[in-house]
Coordinates of C-alpha atoms in Angstrom, one line a residue:
Chain A
M2 CA 10.9 -17.2 59.2
I3 CA 14.7 -17.0 59.3
S4 CA 15.8 -13.7 57.9
S5 CA 19.4 -12.9 57.0
N6 CA 21.1 -9.9 55.4
R7 CA 22.4 -11.9 52.6
P8 CA 21.5 -10.4 49.2
L9 CA 18.7 -12.4 47.5
S10 CA 18.9 -10.9 44.1
P11 CA 22.0 -10.3 42.0
H12 CA 23.7 -7.0 42.5
L13 CA 22.8 -5.2 39.3
Q14 CA 25.6 -2.7 39.5
V15 CA 28.4 -5.3 39.2
Y16 CA 27.0 -6.8 36.0
R17 CA 27.9 -5.5 32.5
P18 CA 24.5 -4.7 30.9
Q19 CA 23.5 -7.2 28.3
I20 CA 20.8 -6.9 25.7
T21 CA 18.8 -9.6 27.4
S22 CA 18.8 -8.1 30.9
T23 CA 18.4 -4.6 29.6
L24 CA 15.3 -5.5 27.6
S25 CA 13.9 -7.5 30.5
I26 CA 13.9 -4.5 32.8
L27 CA 12.8 -2.2 29.9
H28 CA 9.7 -4.5 29.5
R29 CA 8.8 -3.8 33.1
L30 CA 9.5 -0.1 32.9
T31 CA 7.5 0.4 29.7
G32 CA 4.7 -1.6 31.2
V33 CA 4.5 0.7 34.2
A34 CA 4.8 3.7 31.9
L35 CA 2.0 2.4 29.7
A36 CA -0.2 1.8 32.8
L37 CA 0.4 5.5 33.7
G38 CA -0.5 6.4 30.2
T39 CA -3.9 4.9 30.5
L40 CA -4.8 8.0 32.5
L41 CA -4.3 10.0 29.2
L42 CA -6.4 7.4 27.3
T43 CA -9.2 7.6 29.8
Y44 CA -9.0 11.4 29.8
W45 CA -9.3 11.5 26.0
L46 CA -12.4 9.2 26.1
I47 CA -14.0 11.3 28.9
A48 CA -13.4 14.4 26.8
A49 CA -14.9 12.9 23.7
A50 CA -18.0 11.9 25.7
S51 CA -18.3 15.3 27.3
G52 CA -18.7 17.2 24.0
P53 CA -16.9 19.4 21.5
E54 CA -15.4 22.0 23.9
A55 CA -13.9 19.4 26.3
F56 CA -12.6 17.4 23.3
A57 CA -11.0 20.5 21.8
D58 CA -9.3 21.1 25.2
A59 CA -8.0 17.6 25.3
Q60 CA -6.8 17.7 21.7
G61 CA -5.0 21.0 22.5
L62 CA -3.3 19.5 25.5
I63 CA -2.2 16.4 23.7
G64 CA -1.2 18.5 20.7
S65 CA 1.0 20.8 22.6
I66 CA 4.8 20.4 22.5
L67 CA 4.9 18.7 25.9
G68 CA 1.8 16.6 25.0
R69 CA 3.5 15.4 21.7
L70 CA 6.7 14.6 23.6
V71 CA 4.8 12.5 26.1
L72 CA 2.8 10.8 23.3
F73 CA 6.0 10.1 21.4
G74 CA 7.6 8.4 24.4
W75 CA 4.3 6.6 25.0
T76 CA 4.2 5.4 21.4
F77 CA 7.7 4.0 21.7
A78 CA 6.9 2.3 25.1
L79 CA 3.8 0.8 23.5
F80 CA 5.6 -0.7 20.5
F81 CA 8.5 -1.9 22.6
H82 CA 6.1 -3.6 25.0
L83 CA 4.1 -5.0 22.2
C84 CA 7.1 -6.4 20.3
N85 CA 8.9 -7.7 23.4
G86 CA 5.6 -9.1 24.6
I87 CA 5.3 -11.1 21.4
R88 CA 8.9 -12.3 22.1
H89 CA 7.8 -13.3 25.6
L90 CA 4.8 -15.2 24.2
A91 CA 7.1 -17.1 21.9
W92 CA 9.2 -18.1 25.0
D93 CA 6.0 -19.1 26.8
A94 CA 5.2 -21.4 23.9
G95 CA 8.7 -22.9 24.3
Y96 CA 10.5 -21.2 21.3
G97 CA 13.7 -19.1 21.1
F98 CA 15.6 -20.0 24.2
E99 CA 19.1 -20.4 22.5
I100 CA 21.4 -17.7 23.7
E101 CA 22.1 -16.5 20.1
T102 CA 18.4 -16.5 19.4
T103 CA 17.5 -14.4 22.5
T104 CA 20.2 -11.9 21.5
R105 CA 19.0 -11.7 17.9
S106 CA 15.3 -11.5 18.8
G107 CA 16.2 -8.8 21.3
W108 CA 17.8 -6.6 18.7
V109 CA 14.9 -7.3 16.3
V110 CA 12.6 -6.0 19.0
V111 CA 14.6 -2.9 19.4
G112 CA 14.7 -2.2 15.6
A113 CA 11.0 -3.0 15.1
S114 CA 9.9 -0.7 18.0
V115 CA 12.0 2.2 16.6
V116 CA 10.8 1.7 13.1
L117 CA 7.1 1.3 14.1
T118 CA 7.3 4.4 16.3
L119 CA 8.7 6.5 13.4
V120 CA 6.3 5.0 10.9
C121 CA 3.4 5.9 13.2
W122 CA 4.5 9.5 13.6
V123 CA 5.2 10.1 10.0
A124 CA 1.8 8.6 9.1
G125 CA 0.2 10.8 11.7
Y126 CA 1.7 14.0 10.3
V127 CA 0.8 12.9 6.7
A128 CA -2.8 12.3 7.8
M129 CA -2.9 15.6 9.6
A130 CA -1.6 17.4 6.5
G131 CA -4.4 15.8 4.5
A132 CA -7.2 16.5 7.1
Chain B
M3 CA 8.2 -22.3 68.2
S4 CA 6.0 -25.1 67.0
L5 CA 7.0 -28.7 67.2
R6 CA 5.2 -29.5 64.0
S7 CA 7.3 -29.9 60.9
P8 CA 6.8 -27.5 57.9
L9 CA 5.4 -30.5 56.0
A10 CA 2.8 -31.3 58.7
R11 CA 1.7 -27.7 58.8
V12 CA 0.8 -27.5 55.1
R13 CA -0.4 -31.0 54.6
G14 CA -4.1 -31.2 54.0
L15 CA -4.5 -27.5 53.4
G16 CA -4.5 -28.2 49.7
S17 CA -3.6 -25.9 46.8
A18 CA -5.6 -22.8 46.1
K19 CA -6.5 -24.5 42.8
D20 CA -5.7 -21.3 40.9
G21 CA -2.0 -21.4 40.6
T22 CA -1.8 -20.6 36.9
S23 CA -4.8 -18.4 36.6
H24 CA -2.9 -15.1 37.0
W25 CA -0.2 -16.2 34.6
W26 CA -2.8 -17.4 32.1
A27 CA -5.0 -14.3 32.3
Q28 CA -2.0 -12.2 31.6
R29 CA -1.1 -14.2 28.5
L30 CA -4.7 -14.2 27.2
T31 CA -5.1 -10.4 27.6
A32 CA -1.7 -10.0 26.0
L33 CA -2.8 -12.0 23.0
A34 CA -6.1 -10.0 22.8
L35 CA -4.2 -6.7 23.0
I36 CA -2.0 -7.4 20.0
P37 CA -4.8 -7.0 17.4
L38 CA -6.8 -4.5 19.5
T39 CA -3.8 -2.2 20.0
V40 CA -2.7 -2.3 16.4
W41 CA -6.3 -1.5 15.3
F42 CA -6.6 1.4 17.8
C43 CA -3.2 2.9 16.7
I44 CA -4.1 2.7 13.0
S45 CA -7.5 4.3 13.7
V46 CA -6.2 7.1 15.8
I47 CA -3.4 7.9 13.3
A48 CA -5.9 8.0 10.5
M49 CA -7.9 10.5 12.5
S50 CA -4.9 12.8 13.3
G51 CA -6.2 16.4 13.0
A52 CA -9.8 15.2 12.5
D53 CA -12.6 17.3 14.0
Y54 CA -14.9 16.3 16.9
V55 CA -17.8 15.0 14.8
T56 CA -15.5 12.6 12.9
V57 CA -14.0 11.2 16.2
A58 CA -17.4 11.0 18.0
T59 CA -19.1 9.3 15.0
W60 CA -16.2 6.8 14.8
A61 CA -16.2 5.9 18.5
G62 CA -20.0 5.9 18.6
S63 CA -20.6 3.1 16.0
P64 CA -21.5 -0.3 17.4
L65 CA -18.5 -2.1 16.1
V66 CA -15.9 0.5 17.1
G67 CA -17.6 1.0 20.4
G68 CA -17.6 -2.7 21.1
L69 CA -13.9 -3.0 20.1
L70 CA -13.0 0.0 22.3
I71 CA -14.8 -1.5 25.3
L72 CA -12.8 -4.8 24.7
L73 CA -9.6 -2.8 24.4
I74 CA -10.4 -1.0 27.7
V75 CA -11.2 -4.2 29.5
A76 CA -8.1 -6.1 28.2
T77 CA -5.8 -3.1 28.8
F78 CA -6.8 -2.5 32.5
Y79 CA -7.0 -6.2 33.3
H80 CA -3.5 -6.7 31.8
G81 CA -2.2 -3.6 33.4
A82 CA -3.5 -4.4 36.9
L83 CA -2.1 -8.0 36.7
G84 CA 1.3 -6.6 35.6
L85 CA 1.5 -3.8 38.2
Q86 CA 0.5 -6.5 40.8
V87 CA 3.6 -8.5 40.0
V88 CA 5.8 -5.5 40.1
I89 CA 4.5 -4.5 43.5
E90 CA 4.8 -8.1 44.8
D91 CA 8.4 -8.2 43.6
Y92 CA 9.7 -4.9 45.0
V93 CA 7.5 -4.0 48.0
H94 CA 8.2 -6.2 51.0
R95 CA 6.5 -4.4 53.8
E96 CA 3.2 -6.3 54.2
M97 CA 1.0 -3.4 55.0
V98 CA 2.4 -1.1 52.3
K99 CA 2.2 -3.9 49.8
L100 CA -1.5 -4.6 50.6
V101 CA -2.5 -1.0 50.4
M102 CA -0.6 -0.5 47.0
L103 CA -2.3 -3.6 45.6
L104 CA -5.7 -2.4 46.6
V105 CA -5.0 1.1 45.2
V106 CA -3.9 -0.4 41.9
K107 CA -7.0 -2.6 41.6
A108 CA -9.4 0.1 42.6
T109 CA -7.8 2.7 40.3
S110 CA -7.8 0.2 37.4
L111 CA -11.5 -0.6 38.0
V112 CA -12.5 3.1 38.2
L113 CA -10.6 4.0 35.1
A114 CA -11.9 1.0 33.1
L115 CA -15.5 1.8 34.1
T116 CA -15.0 5.5 33.3
G117 CA -13.7 4.6 29.8
I118 CA -16.5 2.1 29.2
L119 CA -19.2 4.6 30.2
S120 CA -17.6 7.2 28.0
V121 CA -17.8 4.9 25.0
L122 CA -21.4 4.1 25.9
I123 CA -22.3 7.8 26.1
L124 CA -20.8 8.3 22.6
L125 CA -22.7 5.3 21.4
F126 CA -26.1 6.4 22.7
S127 CA -25.7 10.1 22.0
R128 CA -24.9 9.4 18.4
T129 CA -26.7 11.7 16.1

């Protein structure tokens, strides 16, 4: 193989961030974050399978201030990855490649992820008050 | 230095016959995860602040247990495929890349199995 020192990928620093490129790397970042978050999901399931005491410990940890912060971030990552994933599936099916469309669908994804995250947390606190 | 041309070297080796399988598996799991994730989120939110018995009874019913297992399988399959692409894109030292890919696959497998067994325990210990 011939190897050279020429850059193979565009130099990210010299580009003005655009909604399309920003969301593209965010999709990856949230994907990795969600993969790390599966540790929490697995822990929660193990705790539930281990009995009331272990489950109470897990709920206490997740319900702590730090736990709630992590869970809030995780909720946003989940909804962003979900919404942007649907955007990706539309592209896979051949739709939405116009520049204006990708910009618009990008902002729709941002708005939808923020709204869904907030709706989830409000609903969660309402359910908790009722429990 | 070989005297054979690049074309001669690959000719006859054939394709691996699974060029699109990774891509396709990632899309199928993505599609499956849309309803599964939405269902899981709504269920967990509805149980905010609920006690152990409520959660254990919920997770231990056959339908919920089955859906949870599907969610676990799709999540870890999708996650492992995604992390594989990230590693292949950014890690260029062959040995490091190989080790990281194996660690991701092994970890995903262990976590998925642990999750599935937890659901089965809840299912069979249901009172």
